[in-house]
Amino acid sequence: MKKKTLRFGKGFRVAFDVRRAQAAEMVLAPGDSEGGPDNRHRGADQWLYVVSGTGAAIVDGRRVPLKAGVLPVIEKGERHEIRNTGRTLLKTLNVYYPPAFDADGNPVGPGRKR
């Protein structure tokens, strides 16, 4: 069993992974965004649980509102961007299946960004 206490510091940070899945934490300041119109994971689905804050996920051109408790799933290959549209930090817990990043946050394996 693996266990980690999440800190939700600034930016994107891989928490840990196991053979077939990976957890990461992401914190965006008001007005910040991550990803973009060409960002996608070719081989990994991304489950993005909103811990706190408000924002929007733009997935294949469709805007999905984000707030605490929401759990969108960005399927492999979908182009996406996450934006903080609120006045406080947007904190998310991201689960990738299969793992998409190395410990430094660089894309790896079948889930790598293209």
PDB file of C-alpha atoms in Angstrom, residues 40-98:
ATOM      1  CA  ARG A  40      -3.973  16.119 -24.942  1.00  0.00           C
ATOM      2  CA  HIS A  41      -2.903  12.795 -23.497  1.00  0.00           C
ATOM      3  CA  ARG A  42      -2.730  10.247 -26.305  1.00  0.00           C
ATOM      4  CA  GLY A  43      -2.848   7.167 -24.106  1.00  0.00           C
ATOM      5  CA  ALA A  44      -4.225   8.208 -20.700  1.00  0.00           C
ATOM      6  CA  ASP A  45      -7.586   9.195 -19.285  1.00  0.00           C
ATOM      7  CA  GLN A  46      -7.467  12.049 -16.754  1.00  0.00           C
ATOM      8  CA  TRP A  47      -9.893  12.056 -13.820  1.00  0.00           C
ATOM      9  CA  LEU A  48      -9.856  15.570 -12.349  1.00  0.00           C
ATOM     10  CA  TYR A  49     -11.504  15.931  -8.914  1.00  0.00           C
ATOM     11  CA  VAL A  50     -12.013  19.548  -7.823  1.00  0.00           C
ATOM     12  CA  VAL A  51     -11.011  19.871  -4.161  1.00  0.00           C
ATOM     13  CA  SER A  52     -11.662  23.625  -3.902  1.00  0.00           C
ATOM     14  CA  GLY A  53     -12.069  26.748  -5.995  1.00  0.00           C
ATOM     15  CA  THR A  54     -13.873  27.422  -9.244  1.00  0.00           C
ATOM     16  CA  GLY A  55     -12.835  27.223 -12.839  1.00  0.00           C
ATOM     17  CA  ALA A  56     -13.569  25.801 -16.237  1.00  0.00           C
ATOM     18  CA  ALA A  57     -12.375  22.842 -18.259  1.00  0.00           C
ATOM     19  CA  ILE A  58     -12.377  23.477 -21.984  1.00  0.00           C
ATOM     20  CA  VAL A  59     -12.524  20.005 -23.542  1.00  0.00           C
ATOM     21  CA  ASP A  60     -12.592  19.700 -27.324  1.00  0.00           C
ATOM     22  CA  GLY A  61     -13.999  23.238 -27.473  1.00  0.00           C
ATOM     23  CA  ARG A  62     -16.755  22.590 -24.914  1.00  0.00           C
ATOM     24  CA  ARG A  63     -16.673  24.576 -21.647  1.00  0.00           C
ATOM     25  CA  VAL A  64     -17.421  22.611 -18.473  1.00  0.00           C
ATOM     26  CA  PRO A  65     -17.805  24.573 -15.189  1.00  0.00           C
ATOM     27  CA  LEU A  66     -15.644  23.384 -12.286  1.00  0.00           C
ATOM     28  CA  LYS A  67     -16.355  23.736  -8.563  1.00  0.00           C
ATOM     29  CA  ALA A  68     -15.594  21.746  -5.413  1.00  0.00           C
ATOM     30  CA  GLY A  69     -16.910  18.191  -5.625  1.00  0.00           C
ATOM     31  CA  VAL A  70     -17.041  18.001  -9.436  1.00  0.00           C
ATOM     32  CA  LEU A  71     -15.297  15.028 -11.091  1.00  0.00           C
ATOM     33  CA  PRO A  72     -14.933  15.371 -14.867  1.00  0.00           C
ATOM     34  CA  VAL A  73     -13.093  12.707 -16.842  1.00  0.00           C
ATOM     35  CA  ILE A  74     -11.011  13.872 -19.782  1.00  0.00           C
ATOM     36  CA  GLU A  75     -10.664  10.862 -22.025  1.00  0.00           C
ATOM     37  CA  LYS A  76      -7.456  10.031 -23.860  1.00  0.00           C
ATOM     38  CA  GLY A  77      -6.996  12.106 -26.964  1.00  0.00           C
ATOM     39  CA  GLU A  78      -9.393  14.902 -25.937  1.00  0.00           C
ATOM     40  CA  ARG A  79      -7.820  18.354 -26.255  1.00  0.00           C
ATOM     41  CA  HIS A  80      -8.141  20.271 -23.011  1.00  0.00           C
ATOM     42  CA  GLU A  81      -7.267  23.272 -20.879  1.00  0.00           C
ATOM     43  CA  ILE A  82      -8.047  23.901 -17.200  1.00  0.00           C
ATOM     44  CA  ARG A  83      -8.640  27.525 -16.147  1.00  0.00           C
ATOM     45  CA  ASN A  84      -9.072  29.127 -12.746  1.00  0.00           C
ATOM     46  CA  THR A  85     -11.955  31.570 -13.198  1.00  0.00           C
ATOM     47  CA  GLY A  86     -12.425  32.303  -9.500  1.00  0.00           C
ATOM     48  CA  ARG A  87     -10.865  34.547  -6.874  1.00  0.00           C
ATOM     49  CA  THR A  88      -9.190  31.802  -4.842  1.00  0.00           C
ATOM     50  CA  LEU A  89      -6.822  28.939  -5.662  1.00  0.00           C
ATOM     51  CA  LEU A  90      -8.236  26.132  -7.821  1.00  0.00           C
ATOM     52  CA  LYS A  91      -7.053  22.846  -6.290  1.00  0.00           C
ATOM     53  CA  THR A  92      -7.511  19.543  -8.102  1.00  0.00           C
ATOM     54  CA  LEU A  93      -6.538  15.928  -7.578  1.00  0.00           C
ATOM     55  CA  ASN A  94      -5.769  14.303 -10.932  1.00  0.00           C
ATOM     56  CA  VAL A  95      -5.713  10.575 -11.570  1.00  0.00           C
ATOM     57  CA  TYR A  96      -4.201   9.327 -14.822  1.00  0.00           C
ATOM     58  CA  TYR A  97      -4.872   5.859 -16.177  1.00  0.00           C
ATOM     59  CA  PRO A  98      -2.289   4.734 -17.222  1.00  0.00           C
TER      60      PRO A  98
END
